[in-house]
Tab-separated table of C-alpha atoms in Angstrom:
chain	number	residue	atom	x	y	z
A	6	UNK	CA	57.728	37.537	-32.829
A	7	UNK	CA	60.834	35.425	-31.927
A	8	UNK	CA	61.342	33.343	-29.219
A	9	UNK	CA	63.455	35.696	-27.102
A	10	UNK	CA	60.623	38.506	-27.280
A	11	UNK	CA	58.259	35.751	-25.861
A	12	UNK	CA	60.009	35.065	-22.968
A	13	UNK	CA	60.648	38.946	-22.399
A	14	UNK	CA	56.871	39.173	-22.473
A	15	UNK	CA	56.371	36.301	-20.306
A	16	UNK	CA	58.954	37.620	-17.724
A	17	UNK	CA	56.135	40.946	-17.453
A	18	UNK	CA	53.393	38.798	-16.481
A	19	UNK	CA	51.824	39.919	-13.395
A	20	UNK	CA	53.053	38.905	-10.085
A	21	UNK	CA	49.950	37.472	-8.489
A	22	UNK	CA	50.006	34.530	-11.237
A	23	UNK	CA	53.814	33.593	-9.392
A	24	UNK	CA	52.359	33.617	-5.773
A	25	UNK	CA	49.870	31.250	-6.426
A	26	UNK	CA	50.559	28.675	-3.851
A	27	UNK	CA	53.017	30.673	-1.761
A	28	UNK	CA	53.244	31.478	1.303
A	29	UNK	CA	55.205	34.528	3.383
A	30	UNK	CA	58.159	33.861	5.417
A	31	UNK	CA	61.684	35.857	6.197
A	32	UNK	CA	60.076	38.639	4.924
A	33	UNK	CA	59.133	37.660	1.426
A	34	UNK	CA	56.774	35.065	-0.330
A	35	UNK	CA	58.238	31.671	-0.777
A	36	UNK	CA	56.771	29.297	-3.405
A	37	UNK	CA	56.427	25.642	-3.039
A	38	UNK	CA	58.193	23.122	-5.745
A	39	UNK	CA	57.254	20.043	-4.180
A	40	UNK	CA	61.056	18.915	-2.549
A	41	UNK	CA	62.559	22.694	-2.399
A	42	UNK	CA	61.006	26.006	-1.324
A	43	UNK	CA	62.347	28.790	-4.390
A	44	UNK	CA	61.654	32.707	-3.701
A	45	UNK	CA	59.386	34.622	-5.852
A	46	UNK	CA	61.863	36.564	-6.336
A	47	UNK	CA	63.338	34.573	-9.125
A	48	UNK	CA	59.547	32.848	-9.431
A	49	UNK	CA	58.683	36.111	-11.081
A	50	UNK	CA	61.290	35.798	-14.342
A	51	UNK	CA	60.575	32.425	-14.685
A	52	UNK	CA	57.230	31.018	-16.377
A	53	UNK	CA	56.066	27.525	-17.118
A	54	UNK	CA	58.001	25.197	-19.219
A	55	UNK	CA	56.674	22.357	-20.970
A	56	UNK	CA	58.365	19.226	-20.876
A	57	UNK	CA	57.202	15.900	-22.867
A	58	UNK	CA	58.787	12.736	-22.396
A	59	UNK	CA	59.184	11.240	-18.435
A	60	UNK	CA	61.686	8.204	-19.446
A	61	UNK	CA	64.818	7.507	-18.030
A	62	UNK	CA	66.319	10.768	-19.172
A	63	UNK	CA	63.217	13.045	-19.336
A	64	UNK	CA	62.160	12.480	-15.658
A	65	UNK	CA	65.476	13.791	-14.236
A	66	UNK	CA	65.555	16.529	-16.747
A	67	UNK	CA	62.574	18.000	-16.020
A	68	UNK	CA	63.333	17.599	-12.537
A	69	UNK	CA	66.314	19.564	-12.494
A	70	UNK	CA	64.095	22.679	-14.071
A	71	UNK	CA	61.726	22.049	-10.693
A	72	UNK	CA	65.020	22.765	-8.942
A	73	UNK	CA	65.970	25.609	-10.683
A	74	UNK	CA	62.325	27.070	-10.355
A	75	UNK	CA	60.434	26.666	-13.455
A	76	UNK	CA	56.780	25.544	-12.691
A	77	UNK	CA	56.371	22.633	-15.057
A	78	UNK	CA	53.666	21.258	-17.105
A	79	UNK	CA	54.611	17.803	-18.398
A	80	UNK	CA	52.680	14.921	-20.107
A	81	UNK	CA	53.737	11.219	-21.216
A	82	UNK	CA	52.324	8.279	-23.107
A	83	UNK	CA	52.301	6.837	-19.895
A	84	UNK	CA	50.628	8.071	-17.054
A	85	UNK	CA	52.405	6.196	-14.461
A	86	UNK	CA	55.400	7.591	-15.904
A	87	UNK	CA	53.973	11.445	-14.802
A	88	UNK	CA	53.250	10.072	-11.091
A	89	UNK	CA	56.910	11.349	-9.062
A	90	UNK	CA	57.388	14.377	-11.000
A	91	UNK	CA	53.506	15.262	-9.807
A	92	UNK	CA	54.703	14.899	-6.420
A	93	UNK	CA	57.456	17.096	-6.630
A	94	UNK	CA	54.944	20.205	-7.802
A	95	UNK	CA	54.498	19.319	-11.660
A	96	UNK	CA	51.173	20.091	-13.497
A	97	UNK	CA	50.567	16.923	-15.824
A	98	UNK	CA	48.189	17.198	-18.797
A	99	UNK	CA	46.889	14.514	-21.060
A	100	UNK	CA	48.736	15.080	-24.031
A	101	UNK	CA	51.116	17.278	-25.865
A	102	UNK	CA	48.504	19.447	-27.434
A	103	UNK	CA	47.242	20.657	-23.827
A	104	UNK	CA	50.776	21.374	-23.016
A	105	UNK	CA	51.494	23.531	-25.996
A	106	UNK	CA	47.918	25.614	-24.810
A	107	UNK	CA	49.719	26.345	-21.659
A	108	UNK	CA	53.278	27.035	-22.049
A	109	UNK	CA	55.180	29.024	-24.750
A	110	UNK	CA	58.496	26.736	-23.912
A	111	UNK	CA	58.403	23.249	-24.524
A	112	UNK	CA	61.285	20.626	-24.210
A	113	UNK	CA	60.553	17.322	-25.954
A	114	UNK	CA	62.994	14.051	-24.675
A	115	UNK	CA	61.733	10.795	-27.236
A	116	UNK	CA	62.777	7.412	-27.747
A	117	UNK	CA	62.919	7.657	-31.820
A	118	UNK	CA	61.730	9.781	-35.024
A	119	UNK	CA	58.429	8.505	-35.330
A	120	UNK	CA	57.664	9.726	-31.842
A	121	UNK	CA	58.805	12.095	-32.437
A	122	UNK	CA	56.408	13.408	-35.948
A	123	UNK	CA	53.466	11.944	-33.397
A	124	UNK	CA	54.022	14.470	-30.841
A	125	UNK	CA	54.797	16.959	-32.727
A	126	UNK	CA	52.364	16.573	-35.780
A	127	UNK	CA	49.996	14.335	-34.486
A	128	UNK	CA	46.086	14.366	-33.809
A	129	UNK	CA	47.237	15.799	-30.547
A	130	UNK	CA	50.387	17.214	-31.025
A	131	UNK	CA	52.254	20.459	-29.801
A	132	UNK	CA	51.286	21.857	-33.495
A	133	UNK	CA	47.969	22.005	-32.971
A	134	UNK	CA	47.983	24.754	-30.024
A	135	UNK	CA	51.205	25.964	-30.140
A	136	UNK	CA	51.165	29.629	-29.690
A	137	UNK	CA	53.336	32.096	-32.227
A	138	UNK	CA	56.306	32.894	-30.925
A	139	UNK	CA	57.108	29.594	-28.991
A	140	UNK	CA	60.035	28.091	-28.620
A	141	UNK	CA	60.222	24.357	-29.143
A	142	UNK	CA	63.365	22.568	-28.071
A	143	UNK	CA	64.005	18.744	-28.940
A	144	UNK	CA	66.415	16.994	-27.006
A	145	UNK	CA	65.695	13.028	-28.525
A	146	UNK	CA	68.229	11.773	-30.754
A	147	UNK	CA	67.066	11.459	-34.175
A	148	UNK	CA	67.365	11.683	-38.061
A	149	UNK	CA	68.954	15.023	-38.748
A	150	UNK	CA	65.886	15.285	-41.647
A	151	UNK	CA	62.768	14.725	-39.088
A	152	UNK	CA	64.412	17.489	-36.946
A	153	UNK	CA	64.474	19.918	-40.221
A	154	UNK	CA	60.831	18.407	-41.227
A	155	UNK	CA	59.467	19.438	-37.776
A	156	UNK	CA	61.714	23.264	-37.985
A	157	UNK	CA	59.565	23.188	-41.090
A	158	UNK	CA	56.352	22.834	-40.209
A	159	UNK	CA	56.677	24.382	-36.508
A	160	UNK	CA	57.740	27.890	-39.000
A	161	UNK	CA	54.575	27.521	-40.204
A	162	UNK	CA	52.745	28.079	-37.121
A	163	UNK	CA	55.157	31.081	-36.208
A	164	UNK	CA	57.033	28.716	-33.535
A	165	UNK	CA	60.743	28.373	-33.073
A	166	UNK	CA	62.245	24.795	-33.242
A	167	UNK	CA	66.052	23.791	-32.486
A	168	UNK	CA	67.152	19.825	-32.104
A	169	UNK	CA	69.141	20.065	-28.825
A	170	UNK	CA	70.341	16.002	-28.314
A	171	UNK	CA	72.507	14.916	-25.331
A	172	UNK	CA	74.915	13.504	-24.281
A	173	UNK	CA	75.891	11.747	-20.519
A	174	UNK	CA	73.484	9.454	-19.744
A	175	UNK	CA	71.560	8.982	-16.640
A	176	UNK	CA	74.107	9.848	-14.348
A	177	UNK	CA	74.385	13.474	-15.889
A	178	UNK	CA	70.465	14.004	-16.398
A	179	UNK	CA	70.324	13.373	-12.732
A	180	UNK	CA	73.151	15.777	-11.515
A	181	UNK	CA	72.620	18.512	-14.242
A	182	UNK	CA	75.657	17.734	-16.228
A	183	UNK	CA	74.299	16.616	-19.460
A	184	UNK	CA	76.145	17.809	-22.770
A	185	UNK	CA	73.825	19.891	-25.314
A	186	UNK	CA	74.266	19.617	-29.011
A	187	UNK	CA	72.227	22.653	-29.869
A	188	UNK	CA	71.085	22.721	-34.039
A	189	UNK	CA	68.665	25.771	-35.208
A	190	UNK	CA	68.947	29.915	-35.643
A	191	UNK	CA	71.522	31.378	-33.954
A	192	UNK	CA	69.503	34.203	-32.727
A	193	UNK	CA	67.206	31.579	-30.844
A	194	UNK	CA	70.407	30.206	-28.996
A	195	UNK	CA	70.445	32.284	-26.247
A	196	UNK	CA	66.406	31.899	-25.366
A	197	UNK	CA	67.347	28.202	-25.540
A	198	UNK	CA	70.285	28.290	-23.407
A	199	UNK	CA	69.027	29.509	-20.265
A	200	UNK	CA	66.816	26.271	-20.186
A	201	UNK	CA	69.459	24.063	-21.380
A	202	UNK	CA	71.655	25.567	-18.949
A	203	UNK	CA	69.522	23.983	-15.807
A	204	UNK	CA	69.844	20.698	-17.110
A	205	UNK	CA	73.008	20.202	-18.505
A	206	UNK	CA	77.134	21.506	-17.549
A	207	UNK	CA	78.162	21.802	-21.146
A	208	UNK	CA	75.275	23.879	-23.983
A	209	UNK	CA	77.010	23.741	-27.697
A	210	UNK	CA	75.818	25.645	-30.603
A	211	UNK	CA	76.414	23.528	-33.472
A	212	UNK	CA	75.010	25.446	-36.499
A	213	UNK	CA	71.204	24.890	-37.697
A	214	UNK	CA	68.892	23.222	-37.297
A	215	UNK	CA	69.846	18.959	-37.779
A	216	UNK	CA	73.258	19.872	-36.945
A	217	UNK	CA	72.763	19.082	-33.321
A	218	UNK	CA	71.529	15.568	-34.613
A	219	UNK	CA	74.661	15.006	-36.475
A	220	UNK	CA	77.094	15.742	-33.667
A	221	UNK	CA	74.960	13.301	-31.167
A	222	UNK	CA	75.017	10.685	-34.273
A	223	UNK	CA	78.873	10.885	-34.592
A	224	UNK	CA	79.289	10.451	-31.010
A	225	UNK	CA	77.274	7.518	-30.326
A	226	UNK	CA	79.267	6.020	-33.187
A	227	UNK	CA	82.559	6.194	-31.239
A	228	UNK	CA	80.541	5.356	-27.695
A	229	UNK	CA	79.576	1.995	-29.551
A	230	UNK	CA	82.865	1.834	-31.144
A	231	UNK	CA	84.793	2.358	-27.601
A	232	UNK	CA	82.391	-0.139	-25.730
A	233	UNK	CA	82.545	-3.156	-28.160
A	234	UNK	CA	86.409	-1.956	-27.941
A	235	UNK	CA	87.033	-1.896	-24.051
A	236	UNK	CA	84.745	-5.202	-23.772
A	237	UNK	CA	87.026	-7.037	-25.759
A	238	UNK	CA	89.884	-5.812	-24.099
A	239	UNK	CA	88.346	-6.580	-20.753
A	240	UNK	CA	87.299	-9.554	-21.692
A	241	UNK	CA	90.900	-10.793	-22.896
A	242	UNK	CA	92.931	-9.532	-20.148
A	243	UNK	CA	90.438	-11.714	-17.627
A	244	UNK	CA	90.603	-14.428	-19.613
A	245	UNK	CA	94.602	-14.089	-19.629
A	246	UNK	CA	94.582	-14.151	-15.575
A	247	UNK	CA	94.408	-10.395	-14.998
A	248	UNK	CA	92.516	-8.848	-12.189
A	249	UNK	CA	89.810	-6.754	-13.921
A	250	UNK	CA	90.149	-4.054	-11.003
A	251	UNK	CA	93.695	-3.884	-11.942
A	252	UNK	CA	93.190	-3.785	-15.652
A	253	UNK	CA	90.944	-1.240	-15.524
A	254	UNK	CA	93.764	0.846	-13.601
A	255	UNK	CA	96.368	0.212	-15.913
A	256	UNK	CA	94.042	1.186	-18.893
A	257	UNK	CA	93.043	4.475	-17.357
A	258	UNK	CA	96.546	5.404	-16.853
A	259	UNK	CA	97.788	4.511	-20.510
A	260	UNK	CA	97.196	5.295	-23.835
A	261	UNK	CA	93.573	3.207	-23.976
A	262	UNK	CA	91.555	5.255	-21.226
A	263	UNK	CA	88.392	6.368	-22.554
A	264	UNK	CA	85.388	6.930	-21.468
A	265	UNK	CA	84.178	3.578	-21.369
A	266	UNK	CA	86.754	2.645	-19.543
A	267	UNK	CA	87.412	5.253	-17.283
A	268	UNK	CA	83.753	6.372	-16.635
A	269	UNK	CA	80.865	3.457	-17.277
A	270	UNK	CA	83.220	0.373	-17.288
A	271	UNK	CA	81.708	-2.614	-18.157
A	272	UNK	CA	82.596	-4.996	-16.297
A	273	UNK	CA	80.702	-6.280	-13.180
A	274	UNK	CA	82.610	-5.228	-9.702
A	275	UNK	CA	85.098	-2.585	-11.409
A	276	UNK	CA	82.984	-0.032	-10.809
A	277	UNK	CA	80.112	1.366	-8.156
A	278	UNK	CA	76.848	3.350	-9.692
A	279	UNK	CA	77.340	2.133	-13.564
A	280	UNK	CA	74.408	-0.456	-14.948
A	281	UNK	CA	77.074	-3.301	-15.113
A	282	UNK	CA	76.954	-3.008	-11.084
A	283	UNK	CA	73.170	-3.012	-11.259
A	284	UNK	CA	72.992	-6.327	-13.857
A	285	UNK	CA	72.992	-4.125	-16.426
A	286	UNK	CA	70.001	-2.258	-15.280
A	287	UNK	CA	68.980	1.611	-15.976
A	288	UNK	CA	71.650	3.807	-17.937
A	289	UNK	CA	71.344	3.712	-22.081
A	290	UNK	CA	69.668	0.546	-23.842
A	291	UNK	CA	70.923	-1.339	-26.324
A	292	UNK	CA	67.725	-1.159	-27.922
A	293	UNK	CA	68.424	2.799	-28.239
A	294	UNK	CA	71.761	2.045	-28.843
A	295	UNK	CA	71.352	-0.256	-31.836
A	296	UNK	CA	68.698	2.688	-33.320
A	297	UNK	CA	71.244	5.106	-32.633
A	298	UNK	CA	73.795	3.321	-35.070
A	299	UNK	CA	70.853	2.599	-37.626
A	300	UNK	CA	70.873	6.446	-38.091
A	301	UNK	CA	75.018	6.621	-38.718
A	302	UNK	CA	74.426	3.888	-41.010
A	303	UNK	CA	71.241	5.559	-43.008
A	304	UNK	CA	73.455	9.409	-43.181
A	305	UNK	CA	76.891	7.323	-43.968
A	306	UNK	CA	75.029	5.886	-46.770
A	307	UNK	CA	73.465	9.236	-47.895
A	308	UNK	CA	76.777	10.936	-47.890
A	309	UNK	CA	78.829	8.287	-49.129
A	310	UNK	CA	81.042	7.931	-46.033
A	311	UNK	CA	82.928	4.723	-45.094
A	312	UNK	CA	82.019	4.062	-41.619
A	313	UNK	CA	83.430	-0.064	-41.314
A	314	UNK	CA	83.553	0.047	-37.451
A	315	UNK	CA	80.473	1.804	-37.238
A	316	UNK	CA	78.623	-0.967	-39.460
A	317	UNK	CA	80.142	-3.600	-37.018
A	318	UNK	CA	78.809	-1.963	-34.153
A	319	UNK	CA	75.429	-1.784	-35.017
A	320	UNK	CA	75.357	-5.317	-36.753
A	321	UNK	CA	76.413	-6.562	-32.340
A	322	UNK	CA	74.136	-4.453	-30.911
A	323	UNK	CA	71.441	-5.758	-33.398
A	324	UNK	CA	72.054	-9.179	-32.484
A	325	UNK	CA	71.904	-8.096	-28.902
A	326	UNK	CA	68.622	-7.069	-29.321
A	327	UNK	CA	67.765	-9.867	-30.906
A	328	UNK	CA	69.639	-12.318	-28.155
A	329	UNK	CA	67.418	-10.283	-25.110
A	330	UNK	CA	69.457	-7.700	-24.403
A	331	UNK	CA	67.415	-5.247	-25.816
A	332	UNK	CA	65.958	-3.319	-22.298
A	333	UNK	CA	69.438	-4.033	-20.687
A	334	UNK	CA	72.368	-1.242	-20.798
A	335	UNK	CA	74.453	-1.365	-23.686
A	336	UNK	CA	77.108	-1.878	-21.438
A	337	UNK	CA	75.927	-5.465	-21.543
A	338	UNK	CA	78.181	-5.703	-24.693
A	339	UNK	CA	80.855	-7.398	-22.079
A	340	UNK	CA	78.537	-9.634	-20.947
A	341	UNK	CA	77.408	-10.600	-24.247
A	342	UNK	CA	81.037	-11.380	-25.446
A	343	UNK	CA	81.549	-13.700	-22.711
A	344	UNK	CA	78.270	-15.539	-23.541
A	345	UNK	CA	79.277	-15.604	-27.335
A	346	UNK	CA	82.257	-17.746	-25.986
A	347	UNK	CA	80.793	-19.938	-24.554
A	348	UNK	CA	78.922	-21.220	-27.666
């Protein structure tokens, strides 16, 4: 059974299990979310999800499948984590294994690879319960070999696993305009999308299974790349008497806009709702940043690619981490730099 004849099955379940909760009004039963009433009408088609993972990116995710009707049932290492997305109508569960017993579509959103083999393969991990059938959807950023280890051993147990990174930060999680990277069988794609489709503007099929991984991989390369890049530049053009306000302008209407300049600029007052207008707070750590690059570095080595830039990158953002930048955003490469000078 594939994961696209689960979800038709799922879509026949009775009727009474999506009016639990409801009430009638207008002339038809409305169902409660938490922050958005969502007829049963479209209640009916869609069942629970799982979701594991309630970080930065994971919360708003999750959310945005609340908004879109799904009934949730979410877990995370830490309970305090679980407590706003409760509010809003979620079921949380202890671990990952519970969630698995309950819901034949899970989305996983982790900080790293050995998360996660844990969640997956653990003592309590989705493997455990997972039901045939399922489809299991991975949206952490991660070696391109755990993703086809855990496609591996989630065929074993008749489930369906695709590596489905992102890209877009907080911002995007929030407003439902993340970018998918979507890696496993083609005939799951579809079954996959209509999740991926609440959460994100942009869902890509990139071939199978790891190739999502190696498109997010190759991306955050060039983020780093273009940060370190438009830092520098920044950094130069303030230190040679320019307005940074107006720099920023001139850059975004010449041949150097990017999106680090354009869109998450780093520099303190340039722009409203990016981390470097918050002290660097929220967005995409360095810490995450700096593992991000480790895993260009490990697949440039395996395949023998020159990646010089790349190297430099993650040799900064190492430092960063190591200089106490590590929760901060990795935006904080700017403000970095100008401590570096003063040395």
């Amino acid at each position: 059974m594939t994961a696209s004849d689960v979800m038709q099955r799922s879509r026949g379940r009775s009727m009474a299990a999506a009016l639990r909760g409801s009430r009638y009004l207008g002339g038809r039963f409305i169902k409660h979310v938490g922050f958005t009433f969502v007829s049963t009408r479209s209640m009916a088609s869609k069942t629970q999800v799982g979701f594991i993972g309630l970080g930065n990116m994971g919360n708003p995710m999750a959310k945005n499948l609340l908004k879109h009707g799904y009934p949730v049932i979410a877990t995370d290492v830490f309970p305090e984590s679980c407590k706003e997305l409760q509010e809003l109508g979620a079921q949380i569960l202890d671990n990952p294994a519970e969630v698995a017993d309950k819901a034949d579509r899970i989305i996983t959103m982790l900080p790293s690879s050995p998360n996660v083999i844990d969640v997956y393969t653990g003592p309590n991990g989705i493997l455990k319960k997972v039901k045939k059938g399922s489809l299991l959807i991975d949206s952490s950023t991660i070696d391109p070999a755990v993703s086809k280890e855990m496609a591996s051993a989630a065929e074993k147990m008749g489930a369906v696993f695709m590596d489905a990174p992102v890209s877009g930060g907080v911002g995007a999680a929030s407003s439902g305009k993340l970018t998918f990277m979507v890696g496993g069988a083609e005939a799951e794609f579809t079954a996959a999308q209509e999740l991926l489709n609440c959460m994100g503007a942009n869902v890509v099929y990139c071939g199978q299974v790891g190739t999502g991984q190696a498109a997010k991989i190759c991306n955050n390369m060039l983020l780093a790349i273009g940060m370190i890049g438009t830092s520098e530049t920044m950094n130069l053009g303030i230190r040679l008497g320019l307005d940074p306000k107006l720099l920023a302008k001139i850059l975004n209407m010449s041949s150097g806009r990017c999106w680090s300049s354009d869109t998450y600029n780093p520099v303190p007052g340039v722009m409203e709702g990016v981390p470097s207008g918050n002290h660097y707070q929220g967005g995409f750590g360095t810490q995450l940043m700096a593992k991000d690059l480790g895993l260009a570095q490990n697949t440039a080595t395996n395949t023998k690619t020159p990646v010089p830039l790349g190297s430099l990158a993650h040799q900064i953002y190492r430092m960063m981490c190591a200089r106490g930048y590590a929760s901060k955003d990795f935006s904080s490469v700017f403000q970095f730099l100008r401590e570096e000078e003063g040395q």
